[in-house]
Coordinates of C-alpha atoms in Angstrom, one line a residue:
Chain A
X1270 CA 0.0 0.0 0.0
X1271 CA 1.5 3.3 -0.9
X1272 CA 1.2 6.3 1.4
X1273 CA -2.1 8.0 1.7
X1274 CA -2.3 11.7 2.6
X1275 CA -5.3 13.2 4.3
X1276 CA -5.8 16.9 4.7
X1277 CA -8.1 18.2 7.5
X1278 CA -8.7 21.9 7.0
X1279 CA -10.1 22.8 10.4
X1280 CA -11.6 21.4 13.6
X1281 CA -15.2 22.0 12.6
X1282 CA -16.4 23.0 9.1
X1283 CA -17.2 26.7 9.3
X1284 CA -14.6 27.7 11.9
X1285 CA -12.1 28.6 9.2
X1286 CA -8.4 28.1 8.5
X1287 CA -5.5 30.1 7.2
X1288 CA -5.1 30.5 3.5
X1289 CA -1.4 29.8 3.8
X1290 CA -2.2 26.5 5.7
X1291 CA -4.5 25.3 3.0
X1292 CA -2.3 26.3 0.1
X1293 CA 0.7 24.7 1.6
X1294 CA -1.3 21.6 2.5
X1295 CA -2.7 21.3 -1.0
X1296 CA 0.8 21.7 -2.5
X1297 CA 1.8 18.5 -0.7
X1298 CA -0.7 16.6 -2.8
X1299 CA -3.2 15.1 -0.4
X1300 CA -5.4 12.2 -1.6
X1301 CA -8.5 13.5 0.2
X1302 CA -9.9 16.4 2.2
X1303 CA -11.9 15.2 5.2
X1304 CA -13.5 17.4 7.9
X1305 CA -15.6 16.8 11.0
X1306 CA -18.5 19.3 11.3
X1307 CA -20.0 18.5 14.7
X1308 CA -20.2 16.9 18.1
X1309 CA -22.5 16.8 21.2
X1310 CA -20.2 19.4 22.8
X1311 CA -22.3 22.4 22.1
X1312 CA -25.2 20.7 23.9
X1313 CA -28.6 19.3 22.9
X1314 CA -30.2 22.4 21.4
X1315 CA -28.8 22.0 17.9
X1316 CA -30.0 18.4 17.5
X1317 CA -33.5 19.3 18.7
X1318 CA -34.0 22.5 16.8
X1319 CA -32.4 21.5 13.5
X1320 CA -30.3 24.6 13.5
X1321 CA -26.7 24.4 12.3
X1322 CA -24.1 24.9 15.0
X1323 CA -21.9 27.2 12.9
X1324 CA -23.7 29.9 10.9
X1325 CA -24.5 29.0 7.3
X1326 CA -22.5 32.1 6.3
X1327 CA -19.3 30.6 7.8
X1328 CA -20.0 27.1 6.6
X1329 CA -20.4 28.4 3.0
X1330 CA -17.3 30.5 3.3
X1331 CA -15.2 27.4 4.2
X1332 CA -17.0 25.3 1.6
X1333 CA -16.1 27.7 -1.2
X1334 CA -12.4 27.4 -0.6
X1335 CA -12.4 23.7 0.1
X1336 CA -14.6 22.6 -2.8
X1337 CA -12.5 24.7 -5.2
X1338 CA -9.3 23.1 -3.9
X1339 CA -10.8 19.5 -3.9
X1340 CA -12.2 19.8 -7.4
X1341 CA -9.0 21.4 -8.8
X1342 CA -7.0 18.5 -7.4
X1343 CA -9.8 16.0 -8.3
X1344 CA -9.8 14.5 -4.9
X1345 CA -12.7 13.5 -2.7
X1346 CA -14.1 15.8 0.0
X1347 CA -15.8 14.3 3.0
X1348 CA -17.8 16.0 5.7
X1349 CA -19.1 14.2 8.8
X1350 CA -21.7 15.1 11.4
X1351 CA -22.8 17.8 8.9
X1352 CA -24.3 20.9 10.3
X1353 CA -23.1 20.1 13.8
X1354 CA -25.7 17.6 15.1
X1355 CA -25.8 15.6 11.9
X1356 CA -29.6 15.0 11.7
X1357 CA -31.6 15.2 8.5
X1358 CA -32.2 19.0 8.7
X1359 CA -28.5 19.6 9.2
X1360 CA -27.5 17.4 6.3
X1361 CA -30.0 19.0 4.1
X1362 CA -28.9 22.5 5.0
X1363 CA -25.3 21.6 4.3
X1364 CA -26.2 19.9 1.0
X1365 CA -28.1 23.0 0.0
X1366 CA -24.9 25.1 0.6
X1367 CA -22.8 22.7 -1.4
X1368 CA -25.2 23.0 -4.4
X1369 CA -25.1 26.8 -4.1
X1370 CA -21.3 26.9 -4.1
X1371 CA -21.1 24.4 -7.0
X1372 CA -23.5 26.6 -9.0
X1373 CA -21.7 29.8 -8.2
X1374 CA -18.2 28.4 -8.9
X1375 CA -19.4 26.2 -11.8
X1376 CA -18.2 23.0 -10.3
X1377 CA -19.3 19.5 -11.4
X1378 CA -19.1 16.4 -9.3
X1379 CA -20.9 13.3 -8.0
X1380 CA -22.5 14.3 -4.7
X1381 CA -23.6 11.8 -2.0
X1382 CA -25.3 12.5 1.3
X1383 CA -25.9 10.0 4.1
X1384 CA -28.6 10.3 6.7
X1385 CA -28.2 9.0 10.3
X1386 CA -31.6 9.6 11.8
X1387 CA -33.3 6.7 13.5
X1388 CA -37.1 6.8 14.0
X1389 CA -38.0 6.7 17.7
X1390 CA -40.2 3.7 17.2
X1391 CA -37.3 1.7 15.7
X1392 CA -35.3 2.4 18.8
X1393 CA -38.4 1.5 21.0
X1394 CA -38.6 -1.9 19.1
X1395 CA -34.9 -2.5 19.6
X1396 CA -35.3 -1.8 23.3
X1397 CA -38.1 -4.3 23.5
X1398 CA -35.9 -7.1 22.1
X1399 CA -32.9 -6.2 24.2
X1400 CA -30.8 -4.6 21.6
X1401 CA -30.2 -1.3 23.4
X1402 CA -27.9 -0.9 26.4
X1403 CA -26.5 1.8 28.6
X1404 CA -22.8 2.5 28.6
X1405 CA -22.3 5.9 30.3
X1406 CA -25.5 7.5 31.4
X1407 CA -26.2 5.2 34.5
X1408 CA -29.7 4.3 33.5
X1409 CA -31.2 2.0 30.9
X1410 CA -33.2 3.6 28.1
X1411 CA -36.9 2.9 28.3
X1412 CA -39.3 2.6 25.3
X1413 CA -41.2 5.7 26.6
X1414 CA -38.0 7.7 26.7
X1415 CA -37.2 6.7 23.1
X1416 CA -40.8 7.6 21.9
X1417 CA -40.6 11.0 23.8
X1418 CA -37.6 11.9 21.8
X1419 CA -38.2 14.4 19.0
X1420 CA -35.0 13.4 17.1
X1421 CA -32.6 10.5 17.4
X1422 CA -29.4 10.0 15.4
X1423 CA -26.9 7.1 15.4
X1424 CA -23.2 7.6 14.9
X1425 CA -22.1 5.9 11.8
X1426 CA -18.7 4.4 11.4
X1427 CA -16.5 4.5 8.3
X1428 CA -18.5 1.8 6.4
X1429 CA -21.3 4.0 4.9
X1430 CA -18.7 6.5 3.8
X1431 CA -16.5 3.8 2.2
X1432 CA -19.6 2.6 0.3
X1433 CA -20.3 6.0 -1.0
X1434 CA -16.6 6.3 -2.2
X1435 CA -17.0 2.8 -3.8
X1436 CA -20.0 4.2 -5.7
X1437 CA -17.9 7.0 -7.1
X1438 CA -18.9 9.9 -4.9
X1439 CA -16.6 13.0 -5.1
X1440 CA -18.2 15.0 -2.3
X1441 CA -19.8 13.2 0.6
X1442 CA -22.0 15.0 3.2
X1443 CA -22.5 12.5 6.0
X1444 CA -24.9 12.9 9.0
X1445 CA -23.9 12.0 12.5
X1446 CA -20.7 10.0 12.3
X1447 CA -17.9 9.0 14.7
X1448 CA -15.3 11.9 14.3
X1449 CA -12.4 9.5 13.8
X1450 CA -14.3 7.5 11.2
X1451 CA -14.9 10.5 9.0
X1452 CA -11.2 11.0 8.6
X1453 CA -10.3 7.3 8.5
X1454 CA -12.9 6.4 5.8
X1455 CA -10.8 7.2 2.8
X1456 CA -7.6 5.6 4.0
X1457 CA -9.6 2.4 5.0
X1458 CA -11.2 2.5 1.5
X1459 CA -7.6 2.4 0.1
X1460 CA -6.7 -0.6 2.4
X1461 CA -5.0 1.2 5.2
X1462 CA -4.8 -0.6 8.6
X1463 CA -8.0 0.5 10.3
X1464 CA -6.4 0.8 13.8
X1465 CA -3.8 3.3 12.4
X1466 CA -6.4 5.0 10.3
X1467 CA -8.9 5.5 13.1
X1468 CA -6.2 6.7 15.6
X1469 CA -5.0 9.1 12.9
X1470 CA -8.6 10.2 12.4
X1471 CA -9.0 10.8 16.2
X1472 CA -6.0 13.2 16.2
X1473 CA -6.7 14.8 12.8
X1474 CA -10.3 15.5 13.3
X1475 CA -9.6 18.5 15.4
X1476 CA -7.4 20.1 12.8
X1477 CA -4.5 22.1 14.2
X1478 CA -5.7 21.6 17.7
X1479 CA -3.1 18.9 18.0
X1480 CA -0.4 21.3 16.9
X1481 CA 1.7 24.0 18.7
X1482 CA 0.5 26.7 18.8
X1483 CA -2.9 25.2 18.5
X1484 CA -5.7 26.7 16.4
X1485 CA -8.5 26.3 13.9
X1486 CA -6.3 25.5 11.0
X1487 CA -5.1 22.8 8.6
X1488 CA -3.6 19.5 9.7
X1489 CA -2.1 16.8 7.5
X1490 CA -1.7 13.1 8.1
X1491 CA 0.1 10.6 5.9
X1492 CA -0.4 6.9 6.6
X1493 CA 1.6 3.9 5.4
X1494 CA 1.7 0.2 6.3
X1495 CA 3.2 0.6 9.8
X1496 CA 2.2 4.0 11.1
X1497 CA 1.2 7.6 10.3
X1498 CA 2.9 11.0 10.4
X1499 CA 1.2 14.2 11.4
X1500 CA 2.2 17.7 10.6
X1501 CA 0.3 21.0 10.5
X1502 CA -0.4 22.7 7.2
X1503 CA 0.9 26.1 8.3
X1504 CA 4.7 26.4 8.8
X1505 CA 3.9 28.7 11.8
X1506 CA 2.9 25.6 13.7
X1507 CA 4.5 22.2 14.5
X1508 CA 3.4 18.8 15.8
X1509 CA 5.2 17.9 19.0
X1510 CA 5.2 14.7 21.0
X1511 CA 3.2 16.4 23.7
X1512 CA 0.6 18.0 21.4
X1513 CA 0.0 14.8 19.5
X1514 CA 0.0 12.3 22.4
X1515 CA -2.2 14.8 24.3
X1516 CA -4.7 14.8 21.5
X1517 CA -5.1 11.0 21.7
X1518 CA -6.7 11.5 25.1
X1519 CA -8.8 14.5 24.3
X1520 CA -12.5 14.3 25.3
X1521 CA -12.2 10.7 26.2
X1522 CA -12.2 9.0 29.6
X1523 CA -9.8 6.2 28.7
X1524 CA -6.5 7.1 27.0
X1525 CA -5.7 3.6 26.0
X1526 CA -8.9 1.9 24.9
X1527 CA -11.3 3.9 22.7
X1528 CA -14.7 2.7 21.5
X1529 CA -16.3 3.4 18.3
X1530 CA -19.0 2.1 16.0
X1531 CA -18.6 -1.7 15.8
X1532 CA -15.0 -1.6 17.1
X1533 CA -12.5 -0.4 19.6
X1534 CA -8.9 0.9 19.2
X1535 CA -6.2 -0.2 21.6
X1536 CA -3.5 2.5 22.1
X1537 CA -1.6 0.8 24.9
X1538 CA 1.4 -0.1 22.7
X1539 CA 1.5 3.1 20.7
X1540 CA 4.8 4.8 20.1
X1541 CA 5.1 8.5 19.4
X1542 CA 8.3 9.8 17.7
X1543 CA 9.4 13.4 16.9
X1544 CA 10.9 12.5 13.5
X1545 CA 11.6 16.1 12.6
X1546 CA 11.1 19.6 14.0
X1547 CA 7.5 19.7 12.9
X1548 CA 6.4 16.1 12.4
X1549 CA 5.5 13.3 14.7
X1550 CA 5.2 9.6 13.8
X1551 CA 2.8 7.2 15.5
X1552 CA 2.8 3.4 15.3
X1553 CA 1.2 0.6 17.2
X1554 CA -2.5 1.4 17.3
X1555 CA -4.6 -1.8 17.2
X1556 CA -8.1 -2.2 15.7
X1557 CA -10.4 -4.6 17.6
X1558 CA -13.6 -5.6 15.7
X1559 CA -16.6 -6.3 17.9
X1560 CA -18.7 -9.4 17.4
X1561 CA -21.8 -7.4 17.2
X1562 CA -22.1 -4.0 15.6
X1563 CA -23.2 -1.4 18.3
X1564 CA -23.7 2.2 17.4
X1565 CA -24.1 5.2 19.8
X1566 CA -27.5 6.8 19.8
X1567 CA -28.0 10.5 20.6
X1568 CA -31.5 11.6 21.2
X1569 CA -33.2 14.8 22.5
X1570 CA -36.6 15.7 23.7
X1571 CA -38.3 19.1 24.1
X1572 CA -38.5 19.9 27.8
X1573 CA -39.9 23.4 27.8
X1574 CA -39.3 27.0 26.9
X1575 CA -36.8 29.3 28.4
X1576 CA -36.8 33.0 29.2
X1577 CA -33.8 34.7 30.9
X1578 CA -33.1 38.0 32.5
X1579 CA -29.5 39.4 32.9
X1580 CA -28.7 42.0 35.5
X1581 CA -25.7 43.4 37.2
X1582 CA -25.5 44.0 41.0
X1583 CA -23.0 46.4 42.4
X1584 CA -24.4 47.4 45.8
X1585 CA -22.4 45.6 48.6
X1586 CA -25.4 45.4 50.9
X1587 CA -27.4 43.5 48.2
X1588 CA -24.4 41.3 47.4
X1589 CA -24.0 40.4 51.1
X1590 CA -27.7 39.2 51.3
X1591 CA -28.0 37.8 47.8
X1592 CA -28.7 34.1 48.9
X1593 CA -31.6 35.0 51.1
X1594 CA -33.0 37.5 48.6
X1595 CA -32.9 35.0 45.8
X1596 CA -34.4 32.2 47.9
X1597 CA -37.3 34.6 48.9
X1598 CA -38.1 35.7 45.4
X1599 CA -38.0 32.1 44.1
X1600 CA -40.5 31.0 46.7
X1601 CA -42.7 33.9 45.9
X1602 CA -42.7 33.2 42.2
X1603 CA -43.4 29.5 42.7
X1604 CA -46.4 30.4 44.9
X1605 CA -47.7 33.1 42.5
X1606 CA -47.6 30.8 39.4
X1607 CA -48.6 27.7 41.2
X1608 CA -47.1 25.3 38.6
X1609 CA -45.5 21.9 39.0
X1610 CA -43.5 22.4 35.8
X1611 CA -42.0 25.9 36.5
X1612 CA -38.3 25.7 36.9
X1613 CA -36.4 28.6 38.3
X1614 CA -32.6 28.7 38.4
X1615 CA -30.1 31.5 39.3
X1616 CA -26.6 31.8 38.1
X1617 CA -24.5 34.2 40.2
X1618 CA -21.4 35.2 38.3
X1619 CA -18.7 36.9 40.4
X1620 CA -19.2 34.2 43.0
X1621 CA -19.8 30.6 41.7
X1622 CA -21.5 31.0 38.3
X1623 CA -19.0 28.9 36.4
X1624 CA -18.1 26.1 38.8
X1625 CA -21.2 26.1 41.1
X1626 CA -21.0 23.0 43.4
X1627 CA -17.4 22.3 42.3
X1628 CA -16.2 25.9 43.3
X1629 CA -13.7 25.6 46.1
X1630 CA -13.4 29.4 46.6
X1631 CA -17.1 30.3 47.1
X1632 CA -16.3 32.8 49.8
X1633 CA -14.3 35.0 47.4
X1634 CA -16.9 37.4 46.1
X1635 CA -16.3 40.1 43.6
X1636 CA -17.4 43.7 44.1
X1637 CA -20.0 43.2 41.4
X1638 CA -22.2 40.2 40.5
X1639 CA -23.8 39.3 37.2
X1640 CA -27.1 37.6 37.9
X1641 CA -28.9 35.4 35.3
X1642 CA -32.5 34.6 36.1
X1643 CA -33.3 31.4 34.2
X1644 CA -36.9 30.2 33.9
X1645 CA -38.0 27.2 32.0
X1646 CA -41.8 26.3 31.7
X1647 CA -44.1 24.4 29.4
X1648 CA -45.2 27.5 27.6
X1649 CA -43.0 30.4 26.5
X1650 CA -45.6 32.9 27.6
X1651 CA -45.6 31.7 31.2
X1652 CA -41.8 31.4 31.3
X1653 CA -41.6 35.0 30.1
X1654 CA -44.1 36.1 32.7
X1655 CA -42.3 34.4 35.5
X1656 CA -38.9 35.8 34.5
X1657 CA -40.4 39.3 34.5
X1658 CA -42.1 38.7 37.8
X1659 CA -38.8 37.7 39.3
X1660 CA -36.7 40.5 37.8
X1661 CA -39.4 43.0 38.8
X1662 CA -39.6 41.8 42.3
X1663 CA -35.8 41.8 42.7
X1664 CA -35.6 45.3 41.2
X1665 CA -38.0 46.7 43.7
X1666 CA -37.6 44.6 46.9
X1667 CA -36.5 46.1 50.1
X1668 CA -34.1 44.4 52.6
X1669 CA -32.4 45.1 55.9
X1670 CA -29.3 47.2 55.3
X1671 CA -30.5 48.7 52.0
X1672 CA -29.3 52.2 51.2
X1673 CA -30.5 52.5 47.6
X1674 CA -34.4 52.5 47.5
X1675 CA -34.5 53.3 43.8
X1676 CA -33.6 49.9 42.3
X1677 CA -31.5 46.9 43.0
X1678 CA -30.6 45.6 39.5
X1679 CA -28.5 47.1 36.7
X1680 CA -30.2 45.9 33.5
X1681 CA -28.1 46.3 30.3
X1682 CA -31.1 45.8 28.0
X1683 CA -34.6 46.8 27.3
X1684 CA -36.5 44.4 27.2
X1685 CA -35.1 43.0 30.4
X1686 CA -36.5 39.5 29.6
X1687 CA -35.1 37.6 26.7
X1688 CA -37.0 34.6 25.3
X1689 CA -34.4 32.0 24.5
X1690 CA -36.9 29.6 23.0
X1691 CA -37.3 25.9 23.1
X1692 CA -35.2 23.9 25.5
X1693 CA -34.0 20.4 24.6
X1694 CA -32.4 17.9 26.8
X1695 CA -30.6 14.6 26.0
X1696 CA -33.2 11.8 26.2
X1697 CA -31.0 9.0 24.8
X1698 CA -27.3 8.4 24.9
X1699 CA -27.1 4.6 24.6
X1700 CA -25.8 1.9 22.4
X1701 CA -28.0 0.1 19.9
X1702 CA -27.1 -3.2 18.1
X1703 CA -27.6 -3.1 14.4
X1704 CA -27.4 -5.9 11.9
X1705 CA -24.6 -4.5 9.8
X1706 CA -22.6 -1.3 9.5
X1707 CA -24.7 0.4 6.9
X1708 CA -28.2 -0.6 8.3
X1709 CA -30.2 2.6 8.9
X1710 CA -27.7 4.9 7.1
X1711 CA -29.4 5.8 3.8
X1712 CA -27.3 7.3 1.1
X1713 CA -28.5 9.5 -1.8
X1714 CA -26.6 10.4 -5.0
X1715 CA -26.8 13.3 -7.4
X1716 CA -24.7 14.6 -10.3
X1717 CA -24.0 18.3 -9.6
Chain B
X348 CA 11.5 18.5 49.8
X349 CA 9.6 21.5 48.5
X350 CA 6.0 22.1 47.7
X351 CA 5.0 23.9 44.5
X352 CA 1.7 24.6 42.7
X353 CA 0.9 22.4 39.7
X354 CA 0.8 25.4 37.4
X355 CA 4.5 25.9 37.8
X356 CA 5.2 22.3 36.6
X357 CA 2.6 21.4 34.0
X358 CA 2.4 22.6 30.4
X359 CA -1.3 22.1 29.9
X360 CA -4.1 21.8 32.6
X361 CA -7.5 21.5 31.1
X362 CA -11.1 20.2 31.6
X363 CA -13.6 19.1 28.9
X364 CA -16.7 17.0 28.6
X365 CA -16.1 13.3 27.6
X366 CA -19.7 12.9 26.5
X367 CA -22.8 14.4 28.3
X368 CA -22.2 12.6 31.6
X369 CA -18.4 12.8 32.3
X370 CA -16.0 15.6 32.9
X371 CA -12.4 14.7 32.0
X372 CA -9.2 16.5 33.2
X373 CA -5.9 16.3 31.4
X374 CA -2.6 17.5 32.9
X375 CA 0.3 17.4 30.4
X376 CA 4.1 17.9 31.0
X377 CA 6.9 18.7 28.6
X378 CA 9.4 16.9 30.8
X379 CA 9.3 13.2 31.4
X380 CA 11.2 13.6 34.7
X381 CA 8.7 16.2 36.1
X382 CA 5.8 14.1 34.9
X383 CA 7.2 11.1 36.9
X384 CA 7.8 13.1 40.0
X385 CA 4.3 14.5 39.9
X386 CA 2.7 11.1 39.4
X387 CA 4.8 9.5 42.1
X388 CA 4.1 12.4 44.5
X389 CA 0.6 10.9 44.9
X390 CA -1.0 14.3 44.4
X391 CA -3.4 12.7 42.0
X392 CA -4.8 10.1 44.4
X393 CA -8.6 10.0 44.4
X394 CA -8.9 11.3 48.0
X395 CA -6.7 14.3 47.2
X396 CA -8.7 15.2 44.0
X397 CA -12.0 14.7 45.8
X398 CA -10.8 17.2 48.5
X399 CA -9.7 19.7 45.9
X400 CA -13.2 19.8 44.3
X401 CA -15.1 19.3 47.6
X402 CA -16.8 16.1 46.4
X403 CA -16.8 12.5 47.7
X404 CA -14.1 10.2 46.3
X405 CA -16.6 7.9 44.7
X406 CA -17.5 10.6 42.2
X407 CA -14.1 10.1 40.7
X408 CA -14.6 7.6 38.0
X409 CA -11.0 6.9 36.9
X410 CA -7.4 8.2 37.1
X411 CA -4.8 7.3 34.4
X412 CA -1.1 8.0 33.9
X413 CA 0.0 7.9 30.2
X414 CA 3.8 7.9 30.4
X415 CA 4.3 8.0 26.6
X416 CA 2.5 11.3 26.5
X417 CA 3.8 12.6 29.9
X418 CA 0.1 12.9 30.8
X419 CA -2.2 12.4 33.7
X420 CA -5.9 12.1 33.2
X421 CA -8.8 11.8 35.6
X422 CA -12.5 11.8 35.1
X423 CA -15.5 12.8 37.3
X424 CA -19.2 12.2 37.0
X425 CA -20.6 15.6 35.8
X426 CA -22.6 17.3 38.5
X427 CA -25.5 17.3 36.1
X428 CA -26.2 15.9 32.6
X429 CA -24.8 18.3 29.9
X430 CA -27.4 20.8 28.9
X431 CA -29.8 20.1 31.6
X432 CA -31.4 22.9 33.7
X433 CA -28.8 24.5 35.9
X434 CA -26.0 24.0 33.4
X435 CA -23.1 26.4 34.0
X436 CA -20.5 25.2 31.5
X437 CA -21.8 23.5 28.3
X438 CA -18.4 22.3 27.1
X439 CA -17.1 21.6 30.6
X440 CA -14.0 23.5 29.7
X441 CA -13.8 25.9 32.6
X442 CA -13.6 23.6 35.5
X443 CA -9.8 23.2 35.7
X444 CA -8.9 26.2 37.9
X445 CA -8.6 24.4 41.2
X446 CA -5.8 22.3 39.7
X447 CA -3.6 25.3 39.1
X448 CA -3.0 25.6 42.8
X449 CA -2.8 21.9 43.5
X450 CA 0.2 21.5 45.9
X451 CA 2.8 19.1 44.6
X452 CA 5.5 17.8 47.0
X453 CA 8.7 17.3 45.1
X454 CA 11.8 15.5 46.5

């Protein structure tokens, strides 16, 4: 097998890259451009709402440069977890942008897109026959929870992408996919060792985050029979032993054994070598195929509507009594609205807003606080009303030790209440057994 | 023997979600020798980490040393599921600060 070169332009499609990095990277003649476009990192909202994580403006900007480069070099371009959450709406939105760019730049190619949505009743059926299990959440998924979910996606492995490549696709927009697999798919298609390919994918998928200095920029990997070499596209960055090894353990609990669709990769015997000032070589990653093919499900349900109010507090007497004041107003609001489903939360920045129960320095309080009043309720109208009731009560309340009787809160905005909109929560994060690697992942083709 | 804060020894000290239920911390060193000394100092024992964050030791799910990467990693159960009501840090990336001052006893 001759060397296969993969170029990853950035950590997430839409976050951009340096022109110098891409130019230099393309000058090294990569065989494929592959990029991850999403994650559960930004939280459940994007999966539930169908909105793309990165703006369409930014995604399109990246697409223009990348599609041009890929077509000029006549190499495949693969996007995984399109639109951020990788459900049908996100895939469709990305495909629409690809068609627009192709039209504007007069590009022609064979386009493929792969959906990863799973109907809730399919998951419910799988639960009934014992094909769904928990691995990290601490509770088993029930049929009701599956059916309550508004959207569920499964993380595909490399196989559906390989199949699209086998069917001649030049540009592949895949729904939710295991990050490593998106990058590993082309090398595996060309017979690279899957353990090496997937480990390389794991590091490459974050772009130049595995480089020094780290950034949203181009990263290159070249894989041969016994290992792979990483280097950043831009000459202003380098791959170091620390930056590469560190990236193998990023966002995972176990640095040695890492699970993916239908497989795991054992990194226990990996070696990392600084082979030049800017390049690191990795060897020894081992692919272990599972007997059954399990995929990770990600599902969300609509849990209410949110309104918030943001206000600053500068008065020391108010700050000193803030806990009691907040407890009192919360109790008043709950009594006034008399609702089982009304949820009121306060974030107190300047004290423990960021770390909350993990904050070891709670007694260190700033001279000013930023208070966020967070209300979630079944109806937006009521959430808004409750948020305003609370901010109004806090603004006008009196308390012992008060000097300023004119108002207790410094609002930066009019209106003082902001409707954030629908709130989604994760309803499923479990493993489902499927018959084969491409079951449930439907692919469509089009000549653009 | 002297005691120094971890921030004077480590190159990277970070926290991040490992999925919606786990919070994982990575401490990376540029120097193999310093990494070994820190790991052997026992500063990363479960009871010590639990005390640092004011939680019970059984909330610490795992602690790993990765000598090839001069790295130490430990993972906690997140105080709440990512994105649920009361969330303070969606990416889990701003929970690392207590580690900066973690006292390390060096020989």
